[in-house]
Tab-separated table of C-alpha atoms in Angstrom:
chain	number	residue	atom	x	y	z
A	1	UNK	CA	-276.513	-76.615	-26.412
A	2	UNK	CA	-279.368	-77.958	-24.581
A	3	UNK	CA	-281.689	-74.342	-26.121
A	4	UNK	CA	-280.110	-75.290	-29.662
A	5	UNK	CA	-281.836	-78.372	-29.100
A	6	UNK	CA	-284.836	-77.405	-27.932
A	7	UNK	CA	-285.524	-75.147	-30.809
A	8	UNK	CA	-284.775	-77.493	-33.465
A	9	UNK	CA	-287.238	-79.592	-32.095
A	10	UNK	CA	-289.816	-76.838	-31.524
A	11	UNK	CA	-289.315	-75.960	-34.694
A	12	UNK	CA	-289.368	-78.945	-36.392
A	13	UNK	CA	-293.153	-80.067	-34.594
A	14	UNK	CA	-294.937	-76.973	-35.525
A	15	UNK	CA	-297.469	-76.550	-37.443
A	16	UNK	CA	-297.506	-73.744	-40.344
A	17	UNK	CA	-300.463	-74.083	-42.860
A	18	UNK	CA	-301.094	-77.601	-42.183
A	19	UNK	CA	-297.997	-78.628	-42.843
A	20	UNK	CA	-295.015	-79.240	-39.939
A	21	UNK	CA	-292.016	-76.731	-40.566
A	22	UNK	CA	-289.966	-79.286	-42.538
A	23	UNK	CA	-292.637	-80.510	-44.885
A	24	UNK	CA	-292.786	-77.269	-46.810
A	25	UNK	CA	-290.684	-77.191	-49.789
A	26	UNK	CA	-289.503	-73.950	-49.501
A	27	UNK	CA	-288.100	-74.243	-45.888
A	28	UNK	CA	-286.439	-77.245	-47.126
A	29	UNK	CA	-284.358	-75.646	-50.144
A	30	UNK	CA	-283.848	-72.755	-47.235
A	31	UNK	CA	-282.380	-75.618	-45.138
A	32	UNK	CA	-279.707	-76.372	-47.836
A	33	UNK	CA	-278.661	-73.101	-48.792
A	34	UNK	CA	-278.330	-72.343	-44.755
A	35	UNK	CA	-276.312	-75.423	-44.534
A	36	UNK	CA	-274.628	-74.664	-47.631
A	37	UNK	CA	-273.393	-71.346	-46.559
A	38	UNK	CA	-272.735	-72.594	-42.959
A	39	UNK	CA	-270.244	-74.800	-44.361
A	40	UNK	CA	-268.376	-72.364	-46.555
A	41	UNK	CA	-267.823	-70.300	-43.426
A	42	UNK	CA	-267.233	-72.655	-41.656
A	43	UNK	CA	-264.536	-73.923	-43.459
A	44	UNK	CA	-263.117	-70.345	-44.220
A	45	UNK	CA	-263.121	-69.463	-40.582
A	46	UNK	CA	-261.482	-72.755	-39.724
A	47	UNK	CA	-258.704	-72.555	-42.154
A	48	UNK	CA	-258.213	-69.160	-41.217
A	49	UNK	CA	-258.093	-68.988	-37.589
A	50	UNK	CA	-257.346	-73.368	-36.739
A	51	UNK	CA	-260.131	-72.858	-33.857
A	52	UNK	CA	-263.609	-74.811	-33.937
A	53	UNK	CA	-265.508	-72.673	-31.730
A	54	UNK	CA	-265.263	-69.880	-33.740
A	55	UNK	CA	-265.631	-71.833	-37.298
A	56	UNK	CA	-268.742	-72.700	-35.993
A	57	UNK	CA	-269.494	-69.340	-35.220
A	58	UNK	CA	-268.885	-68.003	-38.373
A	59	UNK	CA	-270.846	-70.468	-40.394
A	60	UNK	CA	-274.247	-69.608	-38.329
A	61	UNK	CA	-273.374	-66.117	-38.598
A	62	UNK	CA	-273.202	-66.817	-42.538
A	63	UNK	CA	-276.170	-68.892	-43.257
A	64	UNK	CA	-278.161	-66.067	-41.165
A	65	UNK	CA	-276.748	-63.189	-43.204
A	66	UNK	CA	-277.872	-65.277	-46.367
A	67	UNK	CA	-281.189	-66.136	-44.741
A	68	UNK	CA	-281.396	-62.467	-44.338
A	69	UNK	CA	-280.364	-61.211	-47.206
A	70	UNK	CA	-282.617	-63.290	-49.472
A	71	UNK	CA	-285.411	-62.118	-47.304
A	72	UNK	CA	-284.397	-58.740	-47.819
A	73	UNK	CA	-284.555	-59.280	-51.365
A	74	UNK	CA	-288.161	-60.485	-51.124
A	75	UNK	CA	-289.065	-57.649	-49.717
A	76	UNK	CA	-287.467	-55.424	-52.114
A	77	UNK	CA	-289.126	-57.133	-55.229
A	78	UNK	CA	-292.463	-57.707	-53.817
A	79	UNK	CA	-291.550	-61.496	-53.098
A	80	UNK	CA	-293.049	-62.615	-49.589
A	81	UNK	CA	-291.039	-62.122	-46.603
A	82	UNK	CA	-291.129	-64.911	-43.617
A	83	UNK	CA	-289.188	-65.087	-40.386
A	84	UNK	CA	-289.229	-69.117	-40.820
A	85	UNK	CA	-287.152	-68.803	-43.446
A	86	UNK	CA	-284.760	-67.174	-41.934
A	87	UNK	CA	-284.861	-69.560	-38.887
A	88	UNK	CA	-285.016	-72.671	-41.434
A	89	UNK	CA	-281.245	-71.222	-43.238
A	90	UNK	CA	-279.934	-70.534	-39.817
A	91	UNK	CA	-281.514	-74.202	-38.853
A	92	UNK	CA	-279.277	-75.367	-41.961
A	93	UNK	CA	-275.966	-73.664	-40.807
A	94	UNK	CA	-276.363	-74.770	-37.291
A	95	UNK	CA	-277.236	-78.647	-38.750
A	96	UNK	CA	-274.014	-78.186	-40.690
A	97	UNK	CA	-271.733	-76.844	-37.733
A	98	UNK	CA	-272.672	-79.434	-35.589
A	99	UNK	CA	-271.868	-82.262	-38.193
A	100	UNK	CA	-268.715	-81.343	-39.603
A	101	UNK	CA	-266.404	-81.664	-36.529
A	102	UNK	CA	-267.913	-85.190	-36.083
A	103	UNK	CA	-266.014	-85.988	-39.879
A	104	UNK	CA	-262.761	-83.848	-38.569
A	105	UNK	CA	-259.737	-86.211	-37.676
A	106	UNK	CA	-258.145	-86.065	-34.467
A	107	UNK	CA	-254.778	-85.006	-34.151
């Protein structure tokens, strides 16, 4: 928890291009669909399998294999390929896991 911390926050206070991580546009619509695709795994592991820890699981593993997949894309049609993409979509999913099992009644 405490190195999930410690690289949002690294993250977030670097500086790419004169511009901190979360500034940039495009790491910003990578944030969404990373916390977008966290979610949806997240909630398909969760209805599947009724266990957090591995809901959460699944919806980083998901917004990285979309992270990585677009980037794989990029480099298959000449687009630019970054690793902070990747890191800002997996950013998104783990945003996303931590949040929804604050919103989750208790039974």
């Amino acid at each position: 928890m405490k190195n999930y911390l410690f690289l949002f926050l690294f993250m977030a206070t670097i500086s790419m291009s004169g511009q901190s991580f979360f500034q940039q546009q495009d790491k910003q619509l990578h944030f969404t669909a990373g916390a977008i695709a966290g979610g949806l795994g997240y909630k398909w592991s969760y209805d599947k399998h009724k266990n957090k820890k591995k809901a959460f699981i699944a919806g980083v593993c998901s917004s990285f294999a979309v992270g990585l997949v677009k980037e794989l894309y990029d480099s298959r049609t000449g687009g630019t390929v970054e690793i902070g993409d990747v890191a800002a979509t997996t950013l998104g999913g783990l945003a996303i896991g931590f949040t929804i099992p604050l919103f989750k009644k208790k039974k």
